[in-house]
Coordinates of C-alpha atoms in Angstrom, one line a residue:
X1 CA 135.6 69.0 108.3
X2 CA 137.2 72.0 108.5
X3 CA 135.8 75.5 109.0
X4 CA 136.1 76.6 105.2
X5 CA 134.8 73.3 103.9
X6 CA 131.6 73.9 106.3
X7 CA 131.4 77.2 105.1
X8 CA 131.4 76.2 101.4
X9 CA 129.2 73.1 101.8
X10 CA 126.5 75.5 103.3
X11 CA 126.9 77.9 100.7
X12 CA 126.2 75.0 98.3
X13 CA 123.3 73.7 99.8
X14 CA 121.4 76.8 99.6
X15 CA 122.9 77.0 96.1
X16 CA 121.2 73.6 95.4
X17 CA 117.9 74.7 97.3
X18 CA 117.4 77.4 95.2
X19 CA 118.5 75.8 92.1
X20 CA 116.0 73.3 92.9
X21 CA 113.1 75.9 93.2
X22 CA 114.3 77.8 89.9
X23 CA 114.2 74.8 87.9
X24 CA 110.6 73.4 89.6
X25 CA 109.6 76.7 87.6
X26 CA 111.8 76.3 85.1
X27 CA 110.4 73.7 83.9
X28 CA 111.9 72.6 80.3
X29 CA 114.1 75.4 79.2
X30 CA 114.3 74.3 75.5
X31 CA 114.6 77.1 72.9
X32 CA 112.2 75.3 70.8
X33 CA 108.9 76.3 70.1
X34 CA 107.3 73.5 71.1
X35 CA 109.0 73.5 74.6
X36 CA 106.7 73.4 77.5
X37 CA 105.6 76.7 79.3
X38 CA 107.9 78.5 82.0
X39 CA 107.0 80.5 85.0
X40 CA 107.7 83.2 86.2
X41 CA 109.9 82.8 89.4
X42 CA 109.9 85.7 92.3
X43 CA 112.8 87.4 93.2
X44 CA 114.6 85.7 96.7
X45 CA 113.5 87.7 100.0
X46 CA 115.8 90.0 101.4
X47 CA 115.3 88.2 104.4
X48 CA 118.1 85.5 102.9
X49 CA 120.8 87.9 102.8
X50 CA 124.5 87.7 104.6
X51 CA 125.4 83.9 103.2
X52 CA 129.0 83.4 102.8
X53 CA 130.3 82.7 99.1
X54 CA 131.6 79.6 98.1
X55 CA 134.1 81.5 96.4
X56 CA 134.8 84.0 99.7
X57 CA 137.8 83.2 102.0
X58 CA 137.4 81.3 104.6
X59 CA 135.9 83.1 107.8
X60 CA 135.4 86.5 106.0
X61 CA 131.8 86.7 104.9
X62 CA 132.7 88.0 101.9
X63 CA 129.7 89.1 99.3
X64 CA 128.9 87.6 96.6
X65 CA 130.3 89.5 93.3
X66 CA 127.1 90.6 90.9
X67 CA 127.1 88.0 88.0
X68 CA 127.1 89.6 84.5
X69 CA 124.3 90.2 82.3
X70 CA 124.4 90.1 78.1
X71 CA 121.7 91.4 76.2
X72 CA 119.3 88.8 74.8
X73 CA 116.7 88.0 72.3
X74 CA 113.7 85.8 72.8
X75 CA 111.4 84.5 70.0
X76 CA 107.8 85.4 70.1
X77 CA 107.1 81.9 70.9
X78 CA 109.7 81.8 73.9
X79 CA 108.3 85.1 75.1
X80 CA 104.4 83.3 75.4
X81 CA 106.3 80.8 76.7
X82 CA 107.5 82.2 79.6
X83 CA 104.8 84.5 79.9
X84 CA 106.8 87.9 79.4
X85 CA 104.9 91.3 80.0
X86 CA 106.3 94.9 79.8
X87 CA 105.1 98.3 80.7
X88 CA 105.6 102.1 80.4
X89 CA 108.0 104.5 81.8
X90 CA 106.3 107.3 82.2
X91 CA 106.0 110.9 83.9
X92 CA 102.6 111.4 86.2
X93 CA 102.0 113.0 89.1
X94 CA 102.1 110.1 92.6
X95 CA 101.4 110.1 95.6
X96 CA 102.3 107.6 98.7
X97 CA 100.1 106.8 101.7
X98 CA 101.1 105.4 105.2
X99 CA 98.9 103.1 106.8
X100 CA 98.3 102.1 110.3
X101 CA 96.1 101.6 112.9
X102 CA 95.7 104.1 116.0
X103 CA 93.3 104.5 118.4
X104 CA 90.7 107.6 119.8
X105 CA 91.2 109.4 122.4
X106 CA 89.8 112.9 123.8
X107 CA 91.0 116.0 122.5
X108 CA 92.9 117.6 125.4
X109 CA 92.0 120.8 124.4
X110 CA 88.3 120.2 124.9
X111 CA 88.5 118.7 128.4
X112 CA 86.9 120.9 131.5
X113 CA 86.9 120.0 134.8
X114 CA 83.9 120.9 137.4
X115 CA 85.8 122.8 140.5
X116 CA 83.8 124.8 143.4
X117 CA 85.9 127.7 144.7
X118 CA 83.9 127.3 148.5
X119 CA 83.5 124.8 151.2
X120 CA 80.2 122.8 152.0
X121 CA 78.2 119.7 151.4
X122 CA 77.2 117.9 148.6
X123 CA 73.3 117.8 148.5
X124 CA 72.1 116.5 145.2
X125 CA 73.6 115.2 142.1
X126 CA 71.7 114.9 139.0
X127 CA 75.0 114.0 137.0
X128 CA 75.0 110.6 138.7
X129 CA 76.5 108.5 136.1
X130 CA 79.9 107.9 133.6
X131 CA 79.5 108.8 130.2
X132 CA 76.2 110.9 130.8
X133 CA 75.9 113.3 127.9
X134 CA 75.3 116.9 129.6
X135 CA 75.0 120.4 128.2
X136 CA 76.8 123.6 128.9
X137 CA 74.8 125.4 131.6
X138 CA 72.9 122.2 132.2
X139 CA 72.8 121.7 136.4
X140 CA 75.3 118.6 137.8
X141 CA 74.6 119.1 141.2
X142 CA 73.3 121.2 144.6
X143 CA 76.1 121.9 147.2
X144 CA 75.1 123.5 151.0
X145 CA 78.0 126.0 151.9
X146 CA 77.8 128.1 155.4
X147 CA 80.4 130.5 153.6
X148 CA 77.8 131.1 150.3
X149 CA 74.9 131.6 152.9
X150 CA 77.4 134.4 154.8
X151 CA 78.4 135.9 151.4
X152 CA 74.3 136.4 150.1
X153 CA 73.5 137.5 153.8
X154 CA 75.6 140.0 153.6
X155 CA 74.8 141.2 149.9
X156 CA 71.1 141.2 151.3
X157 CA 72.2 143.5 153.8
X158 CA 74.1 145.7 152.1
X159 CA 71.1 146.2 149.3
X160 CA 69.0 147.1 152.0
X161 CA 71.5 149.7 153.5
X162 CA 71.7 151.3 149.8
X163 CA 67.5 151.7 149.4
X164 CA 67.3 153.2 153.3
X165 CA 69.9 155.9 152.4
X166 CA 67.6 158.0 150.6
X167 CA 68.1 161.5 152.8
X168 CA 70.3 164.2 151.6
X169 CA 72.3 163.8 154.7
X170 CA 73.3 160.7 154.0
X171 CA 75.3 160.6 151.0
X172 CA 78.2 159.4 153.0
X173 CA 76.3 155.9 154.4
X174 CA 74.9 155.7 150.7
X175 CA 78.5 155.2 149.4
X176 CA 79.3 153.1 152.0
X177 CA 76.6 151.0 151.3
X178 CA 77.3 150.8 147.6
X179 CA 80.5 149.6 148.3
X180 CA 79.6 146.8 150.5
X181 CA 76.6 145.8 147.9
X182 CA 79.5 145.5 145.0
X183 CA 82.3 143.8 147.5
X184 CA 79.6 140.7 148.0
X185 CA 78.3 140.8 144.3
X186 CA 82.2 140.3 143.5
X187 CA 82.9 137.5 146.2
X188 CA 79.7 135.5 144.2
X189 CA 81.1 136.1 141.0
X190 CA 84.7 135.3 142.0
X191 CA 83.3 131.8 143.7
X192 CA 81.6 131.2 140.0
X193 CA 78.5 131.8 141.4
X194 CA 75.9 131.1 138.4
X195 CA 74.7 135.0 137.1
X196 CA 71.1 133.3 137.1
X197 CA 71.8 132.8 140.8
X198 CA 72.8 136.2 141.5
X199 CA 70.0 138.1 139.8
X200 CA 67.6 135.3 141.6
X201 CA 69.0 136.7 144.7
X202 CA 68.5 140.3 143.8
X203 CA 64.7 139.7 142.7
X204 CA 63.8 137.7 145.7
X205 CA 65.6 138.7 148.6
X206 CA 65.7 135.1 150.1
X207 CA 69.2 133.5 150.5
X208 CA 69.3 130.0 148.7
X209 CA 70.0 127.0 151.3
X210 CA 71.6 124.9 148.5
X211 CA 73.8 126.2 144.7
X212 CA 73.3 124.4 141.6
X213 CA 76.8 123.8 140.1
X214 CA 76.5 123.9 136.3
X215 CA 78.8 122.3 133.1
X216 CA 80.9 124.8 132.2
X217 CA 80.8 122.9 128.4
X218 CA 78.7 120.1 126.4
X219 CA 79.8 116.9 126.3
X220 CA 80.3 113.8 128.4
X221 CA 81.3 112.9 131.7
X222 CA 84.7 110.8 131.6
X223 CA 85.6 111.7 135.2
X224 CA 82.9 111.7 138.5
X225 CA 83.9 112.2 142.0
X226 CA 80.8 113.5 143.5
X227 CA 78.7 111.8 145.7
X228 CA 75.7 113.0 147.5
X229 CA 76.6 114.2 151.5
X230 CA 80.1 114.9 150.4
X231 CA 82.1 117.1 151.6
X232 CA 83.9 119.4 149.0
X233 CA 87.0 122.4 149.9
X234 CA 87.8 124.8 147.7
X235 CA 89.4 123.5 144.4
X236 CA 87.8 119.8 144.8
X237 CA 87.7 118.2 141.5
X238 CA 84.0 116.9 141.2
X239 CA 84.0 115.9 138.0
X240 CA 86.0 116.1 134.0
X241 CA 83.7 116.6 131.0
X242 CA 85.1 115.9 127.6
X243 CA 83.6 117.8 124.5
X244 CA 84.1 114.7 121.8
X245 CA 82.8 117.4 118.5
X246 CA 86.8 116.7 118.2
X247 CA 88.8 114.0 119.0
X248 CA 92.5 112.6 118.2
X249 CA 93.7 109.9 116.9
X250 CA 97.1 108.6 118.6
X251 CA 99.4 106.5 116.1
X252 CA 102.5 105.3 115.5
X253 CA 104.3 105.3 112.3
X254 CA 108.2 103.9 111.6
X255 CA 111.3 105.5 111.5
X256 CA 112.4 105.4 108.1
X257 CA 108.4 107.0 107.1
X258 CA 109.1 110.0 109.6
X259 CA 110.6 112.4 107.1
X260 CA 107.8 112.1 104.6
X261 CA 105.3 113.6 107.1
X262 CA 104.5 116.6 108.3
X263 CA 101.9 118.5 110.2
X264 CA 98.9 118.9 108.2
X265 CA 99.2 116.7 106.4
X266 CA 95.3 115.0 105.2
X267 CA 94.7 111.7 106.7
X268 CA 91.6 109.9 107.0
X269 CA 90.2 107.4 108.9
X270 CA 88.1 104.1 108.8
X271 CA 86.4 102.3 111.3
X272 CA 84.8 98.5 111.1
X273 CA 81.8 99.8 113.0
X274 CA 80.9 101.8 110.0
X275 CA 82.1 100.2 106.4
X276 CA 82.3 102.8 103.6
X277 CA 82.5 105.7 105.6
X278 CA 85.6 107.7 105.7
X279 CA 86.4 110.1 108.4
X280 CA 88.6 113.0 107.2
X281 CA 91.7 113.6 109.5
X282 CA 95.1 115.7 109.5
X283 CA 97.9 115.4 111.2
X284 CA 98.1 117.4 114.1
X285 CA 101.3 116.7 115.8
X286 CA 104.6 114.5 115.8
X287 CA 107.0 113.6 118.6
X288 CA 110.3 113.9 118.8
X289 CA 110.7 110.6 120.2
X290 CA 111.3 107.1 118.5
X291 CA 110.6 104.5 120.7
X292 CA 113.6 102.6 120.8
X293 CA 112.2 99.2 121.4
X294 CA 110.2 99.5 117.9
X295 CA 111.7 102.0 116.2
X296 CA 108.4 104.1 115.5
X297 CA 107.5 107.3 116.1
X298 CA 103.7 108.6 117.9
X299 CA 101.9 111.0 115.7
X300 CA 98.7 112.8 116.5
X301 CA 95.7 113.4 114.1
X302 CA 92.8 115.6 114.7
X303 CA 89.1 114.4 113.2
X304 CA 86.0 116.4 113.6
X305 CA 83.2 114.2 115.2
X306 CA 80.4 116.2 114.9
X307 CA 77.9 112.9 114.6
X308 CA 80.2 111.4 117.5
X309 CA 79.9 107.9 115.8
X310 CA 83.5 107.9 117.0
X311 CA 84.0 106.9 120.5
X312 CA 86.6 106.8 122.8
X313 CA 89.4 103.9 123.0
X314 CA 88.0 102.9 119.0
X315 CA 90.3 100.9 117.2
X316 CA 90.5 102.5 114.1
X317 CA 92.1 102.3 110.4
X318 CA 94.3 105.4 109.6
X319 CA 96.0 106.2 105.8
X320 CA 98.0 109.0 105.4
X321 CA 98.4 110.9 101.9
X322 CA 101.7 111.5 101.0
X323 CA 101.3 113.7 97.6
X324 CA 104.9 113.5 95.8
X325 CA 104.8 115.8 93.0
X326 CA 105.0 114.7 89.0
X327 CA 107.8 111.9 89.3
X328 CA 109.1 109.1 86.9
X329 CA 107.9 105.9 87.3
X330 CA 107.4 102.5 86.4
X331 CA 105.8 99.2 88.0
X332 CA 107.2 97.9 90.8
X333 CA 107.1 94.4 89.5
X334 CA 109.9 96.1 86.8
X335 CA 112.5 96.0 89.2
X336 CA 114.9 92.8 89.2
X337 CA 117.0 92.8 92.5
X338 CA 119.9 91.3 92.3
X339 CA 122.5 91.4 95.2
X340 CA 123.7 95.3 95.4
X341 CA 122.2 95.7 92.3
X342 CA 118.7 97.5 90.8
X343 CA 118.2 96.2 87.2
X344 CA 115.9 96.6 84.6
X345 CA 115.0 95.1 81.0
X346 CA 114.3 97.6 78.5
X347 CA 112.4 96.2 76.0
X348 CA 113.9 97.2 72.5
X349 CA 111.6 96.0 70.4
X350 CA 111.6 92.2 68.3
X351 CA 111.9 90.6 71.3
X352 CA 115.4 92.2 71.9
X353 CA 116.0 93.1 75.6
X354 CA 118.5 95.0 77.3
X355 CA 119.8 94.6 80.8
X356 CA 120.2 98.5 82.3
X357 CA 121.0 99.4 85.8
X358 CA 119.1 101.8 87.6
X359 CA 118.8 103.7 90.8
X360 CA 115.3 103.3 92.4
X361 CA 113.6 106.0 95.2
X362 CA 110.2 105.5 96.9
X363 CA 107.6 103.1 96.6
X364 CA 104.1 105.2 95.7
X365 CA 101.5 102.2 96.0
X366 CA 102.0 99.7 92.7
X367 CA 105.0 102.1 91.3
X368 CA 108.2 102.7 92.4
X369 CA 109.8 106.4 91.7
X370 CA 113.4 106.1 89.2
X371 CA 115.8 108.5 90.1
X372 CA 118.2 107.4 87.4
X373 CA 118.9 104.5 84.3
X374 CA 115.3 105.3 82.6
X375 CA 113.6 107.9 80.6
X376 CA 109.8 108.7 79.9
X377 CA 108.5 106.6 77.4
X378 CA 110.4 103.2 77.2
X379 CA 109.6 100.0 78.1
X380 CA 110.0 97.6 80.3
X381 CA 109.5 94.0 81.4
X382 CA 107.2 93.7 84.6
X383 CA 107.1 89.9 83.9
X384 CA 109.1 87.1 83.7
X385 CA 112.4 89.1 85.0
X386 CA 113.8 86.0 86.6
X387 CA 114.0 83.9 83.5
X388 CA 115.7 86.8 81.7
X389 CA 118.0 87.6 84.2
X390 CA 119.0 84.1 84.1
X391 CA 119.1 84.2 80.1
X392 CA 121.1 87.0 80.1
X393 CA 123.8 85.4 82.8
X394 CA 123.6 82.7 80.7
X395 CA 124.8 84.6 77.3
X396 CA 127.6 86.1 79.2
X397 CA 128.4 83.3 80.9
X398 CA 128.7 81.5 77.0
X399 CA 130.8 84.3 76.6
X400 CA 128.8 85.6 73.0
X401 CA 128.7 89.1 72.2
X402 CA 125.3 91.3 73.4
X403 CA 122.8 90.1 70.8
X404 CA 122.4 92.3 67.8
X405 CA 118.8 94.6 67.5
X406 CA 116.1 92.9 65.5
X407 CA 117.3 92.9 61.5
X408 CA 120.9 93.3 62.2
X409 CA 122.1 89.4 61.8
X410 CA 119.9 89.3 59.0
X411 CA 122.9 89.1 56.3
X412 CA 125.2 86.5 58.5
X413 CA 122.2 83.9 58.9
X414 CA 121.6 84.1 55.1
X415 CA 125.4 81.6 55.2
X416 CA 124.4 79.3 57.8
X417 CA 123.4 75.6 57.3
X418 CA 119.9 75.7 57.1
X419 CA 117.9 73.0 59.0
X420 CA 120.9 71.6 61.0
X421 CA 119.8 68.8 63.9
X422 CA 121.4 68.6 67.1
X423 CA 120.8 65.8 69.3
X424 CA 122.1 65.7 73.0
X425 CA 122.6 63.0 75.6
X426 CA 124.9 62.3 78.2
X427 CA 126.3 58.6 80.4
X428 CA 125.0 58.5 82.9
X429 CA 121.4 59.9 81.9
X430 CA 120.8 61.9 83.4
X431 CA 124.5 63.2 84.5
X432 CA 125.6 63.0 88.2
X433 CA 127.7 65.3 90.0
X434 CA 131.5 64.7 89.0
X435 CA 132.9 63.4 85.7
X436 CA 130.4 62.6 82.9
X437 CA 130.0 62.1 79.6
X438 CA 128.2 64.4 77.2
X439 CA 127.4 63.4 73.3
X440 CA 125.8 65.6 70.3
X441 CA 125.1 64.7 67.1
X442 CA 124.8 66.9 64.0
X443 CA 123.0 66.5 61.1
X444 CA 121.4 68.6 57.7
X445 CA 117.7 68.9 56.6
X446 CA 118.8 65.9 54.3
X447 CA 119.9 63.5 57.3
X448 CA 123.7 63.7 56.1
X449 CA 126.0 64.1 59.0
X450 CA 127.9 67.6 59.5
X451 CA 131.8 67.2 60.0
X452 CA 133.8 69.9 60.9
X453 CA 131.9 71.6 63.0
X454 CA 133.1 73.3 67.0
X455 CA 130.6 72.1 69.6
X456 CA 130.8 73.3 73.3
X457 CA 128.3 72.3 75.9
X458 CA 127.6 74.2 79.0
X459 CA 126.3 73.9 82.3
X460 CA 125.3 77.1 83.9
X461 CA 123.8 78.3 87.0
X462 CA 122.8 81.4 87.6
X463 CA 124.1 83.8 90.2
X464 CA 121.4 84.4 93.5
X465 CA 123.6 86.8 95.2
X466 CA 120.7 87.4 97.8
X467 CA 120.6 84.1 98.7
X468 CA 124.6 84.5 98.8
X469 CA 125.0 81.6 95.9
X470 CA 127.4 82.7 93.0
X471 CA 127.2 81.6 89.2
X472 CA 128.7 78.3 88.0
X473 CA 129.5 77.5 84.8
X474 CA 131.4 74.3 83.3
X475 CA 132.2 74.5 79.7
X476 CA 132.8 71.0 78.0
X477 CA 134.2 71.4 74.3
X478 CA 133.7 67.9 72.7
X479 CA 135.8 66.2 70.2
X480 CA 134.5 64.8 66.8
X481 CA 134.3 61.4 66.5
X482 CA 133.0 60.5 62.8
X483 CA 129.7 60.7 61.4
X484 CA 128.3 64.1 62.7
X485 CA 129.3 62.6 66.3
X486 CA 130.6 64.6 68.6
X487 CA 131.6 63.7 72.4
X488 CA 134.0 64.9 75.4
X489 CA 134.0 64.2 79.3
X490 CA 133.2 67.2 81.3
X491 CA 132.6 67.9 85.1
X492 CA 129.5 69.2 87.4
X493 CA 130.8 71.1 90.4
X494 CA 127.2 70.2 92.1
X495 CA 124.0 68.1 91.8
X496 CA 120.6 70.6 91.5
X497 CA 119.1 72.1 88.8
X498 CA 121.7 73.0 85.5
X499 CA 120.6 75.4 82.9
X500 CA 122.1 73.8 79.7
X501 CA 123.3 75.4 76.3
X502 CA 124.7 73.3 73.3
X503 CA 126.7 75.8 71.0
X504 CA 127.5 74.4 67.4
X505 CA 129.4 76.8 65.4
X506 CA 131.6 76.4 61.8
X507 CA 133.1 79.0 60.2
X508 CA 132.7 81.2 63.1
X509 CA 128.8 80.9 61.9
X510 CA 126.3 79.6 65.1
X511 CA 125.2 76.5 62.8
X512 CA 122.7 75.2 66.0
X513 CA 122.3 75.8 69.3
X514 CA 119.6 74.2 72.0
X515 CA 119.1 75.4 75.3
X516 CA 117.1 73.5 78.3
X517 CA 117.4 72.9 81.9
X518 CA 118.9 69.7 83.7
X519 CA 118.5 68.3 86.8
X520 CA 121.8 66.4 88.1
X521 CA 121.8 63.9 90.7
X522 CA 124.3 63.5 93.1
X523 CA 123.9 66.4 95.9
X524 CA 126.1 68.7 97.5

């Protein structure tokens, strides 16, 4: 087997696949009222795409051209029958939301780190743990320095200098004195000595053996390098505190999503750990980086915490509201892919609907923004698109005109046969792929045979240009044979599932006509 004969056999295999799935919802397609109930069948994924044509040269890939659509009337019957539904077109104001998952982390802004500005010896520590809650001025730990104990010696000294100068002569030593006193009270201060500790100092008189080092903010340890008998040099990091009254939220968001956020943009968040509650967020920063691997960007959002229920490294739920402004829209369920193609059924009224292409923008939750093809106040089907779509292939496919609005055919039935019969069968029963047989019979509301008449029968399938399958159709027109009998051989490119529609005319006037659905044997 050659390559183009592979490639079409393929194609027809998915053509039969999905044939077989339309007509397992299908069901029976009769036009009669009686007929049994039809289904609604899903669009095909997207994920089907890129299938060569039967029809496409050989090699090429070549899409599948969009089948053509014919307006089309349904009885109210037909319309139950299938279980059609439409909704409004309608100006509102909508809004989107983005949701993902992120996780918390400390706000970099509210981390401190516990530094000594001397030399010495750890003596104490009281903040002995990870994760021990501690408040600002709240002591961590003790620390002997030789350098602190030179440094309050010598502001000892110099405060006793200052209160012996007291004679007028010595004015001179005074200022001296003075000088010294402030050059040591500066040194403390510059080594962050604690203010309590100076004016302990200044009250006493005694120089302090060991410092208390205090937090410098409230919050929680995430970070402890102190030990006791350690030695510390100047600019030893002893521990990190995080304040957690505020914490971020990293996540990551896709590419396509980027340009409908911003900073500050609202946001909340939700966590397992407490169902119900919402967190209130914004967005707080974007990267301008998109990790290639998964084509998302990192975003950063900023959430108060004042209860801290929220901890760090929680898994947590984040939505992002995406107001968008009064917009046009309709259901999302309105919108009939097909191929290239965004198409919707605009329900005229007296079961009358017409096929209109449209151009669709952004999803906002259940509706979907219209850009162009609608206008406020129409309607719509949101159910049942499939079987119309394949309705209306199949009316201009059978190569009638667009069916007239409700009342306008109203004159031309008045001259048709009224109560005409049409029988249909076919050898073999049921027909196989290749040649075949096909039979009708026509008869009045009084039994008597109708001569004369022009009877075509076609087999149709429709067009599923996602799953790359184009539209068959194989028109029979039989001959009559006597006796309201009417019969002709006709061909079926393809076993599957057939939509079928017996056409009877006279006098240019549709006399009968039956529609239904046929499954022919035979595969690929």
């Amino acid at each position: 087997m050659n390559r183009s004969k592979a490639t079409r056999s393929a194609a027809i295999l998915a053509g039969v696949i999905a044939a077989g799935l339309a007509g397992y919802y299908l069901g029976h397609f009769s036009s009669d009222p009686g007929g049994s109930t039809v289904k609604a069948l899903p669009s095909p994924p997207e994920s089907m795409t890129g299938m060569a044509s039967p029809d496409a040269a050989p090699g090429t890939g070549a899409p599948v051209p969009e089948p053509s659509l014919a307006p089309v009337t349904l009885t109210p019957q037909r319309m139950q029958s299938i279980g059609v539904k439409t909704g409004v077109v309608e100006n509102r104001p909508v809004r989107d939301e983005i949701r993902t998952v992120g996780n918390i982390e400390a706000d970099e802004t509210r981390l401190s780190d516990v530094q000594v500005r001397f030399a010495g010896w750890v003596r104490k520590v009281y903040a002995d743990a990870m994760y021990k809650q501690v408040r600002q001025g709240q002591p961590l730990l003790t620390i002997y320095s030789p350098d602190l104990v030179t440094a309050e010696r010598d502001y000892l000294v110099a405060k006793e200098l200052l209160a012996q100068t007291t004679i007028p002569g010595a004015a001179a030593g005074s200022h001296g004195s003075r000088s010294l006193l402030n050059a040591t009270t500066e040194r403390l201060k510059q080594w962050q000595i604690p203010d309590r500790e100076i004016a302990r100092l200044k009250e006493s008189g005694k120089i302090s053996q060991e410092i208390e080092i205090d937090s410098p903010v409230s919050g929680f340890i995430i970070e402890r390098k102190a030990f006791p008998n350690m030695y510390v040099q100047p600019g030893t990091k002893l521990y990190a505190v995080a304040d957690l009254s505020t914490v971020w939220v990293y996540a990551q968001i896709f590419q396509n999503d980027i340009g409908r956020v911003k900073v500050g943009d609202p946001a909340s968040v939700t966590v397992n750990a407490y169902p119900g509650q919402t967190f209130p967020a914004r967005v707080s920063f974007i990267w301008p980086e998109v990790d290639e691997a998964m084509r998302r960007v990192r975003v950063r959002l900023e959430i108060p915490n004042p209860d801290l229920k929220l901890s760090l490294g929680m898994f947590v739920n984040v939505e992002i509201g995406l107001p968008l402004g009064e917009r046009l829209v309709i259901p999302t369920s309105g919108v009939f892919q097909s191929g290239t193609r965004q198409i919707a059924f605009v329900d005229r009224g007296g079961g009358y609907f017409e096929p209109r292409d449209i151009e669709a923008g952004a999803r906002a939750g259940d509706d979907l923004i219209v850009l162009k093809g609608l206008k406020a106040g129409e309607h719509i089907v949101t159910s049942a698109n499939f079987l119309i779509d394949s309705e209306s292939q199949l009316a201009a496919a059978l190569g009638s005109f667009a069916p007239p609005p409700p009342g306008a055919g109203a004159a031309a039935a008045m001259n048709a046969p009224q109560g005409a019969m049409l029988e249909y069968s076919s050898n073999p029963s049921p027909p196989r792929k290749g040649s075949n047989t096909f039979r009708v019979k026509l008869t009045g509301a009084d039994g008597a045979p109708l001569l004369g008449a022009q009877v075509t029968v076609t087999f149709f399938m429709p067009a599923m240009p996602a799953m790359g399958m184009a539209a068959m159709r194989n028109v029979t027109t039989l001959s009559e044979k006597g006796g309201g009998l009417y019969e002709g051989p006709g061909e079926v490119e393809t076993g599957g599932t057939w939509q079928v529609a017996v056409l009877a005319t006279k006098a240019g006037q549709t006399i009968s006509q039956k529609q239904f659905s046929v499954a022919v044997e035979g595969g690929m």
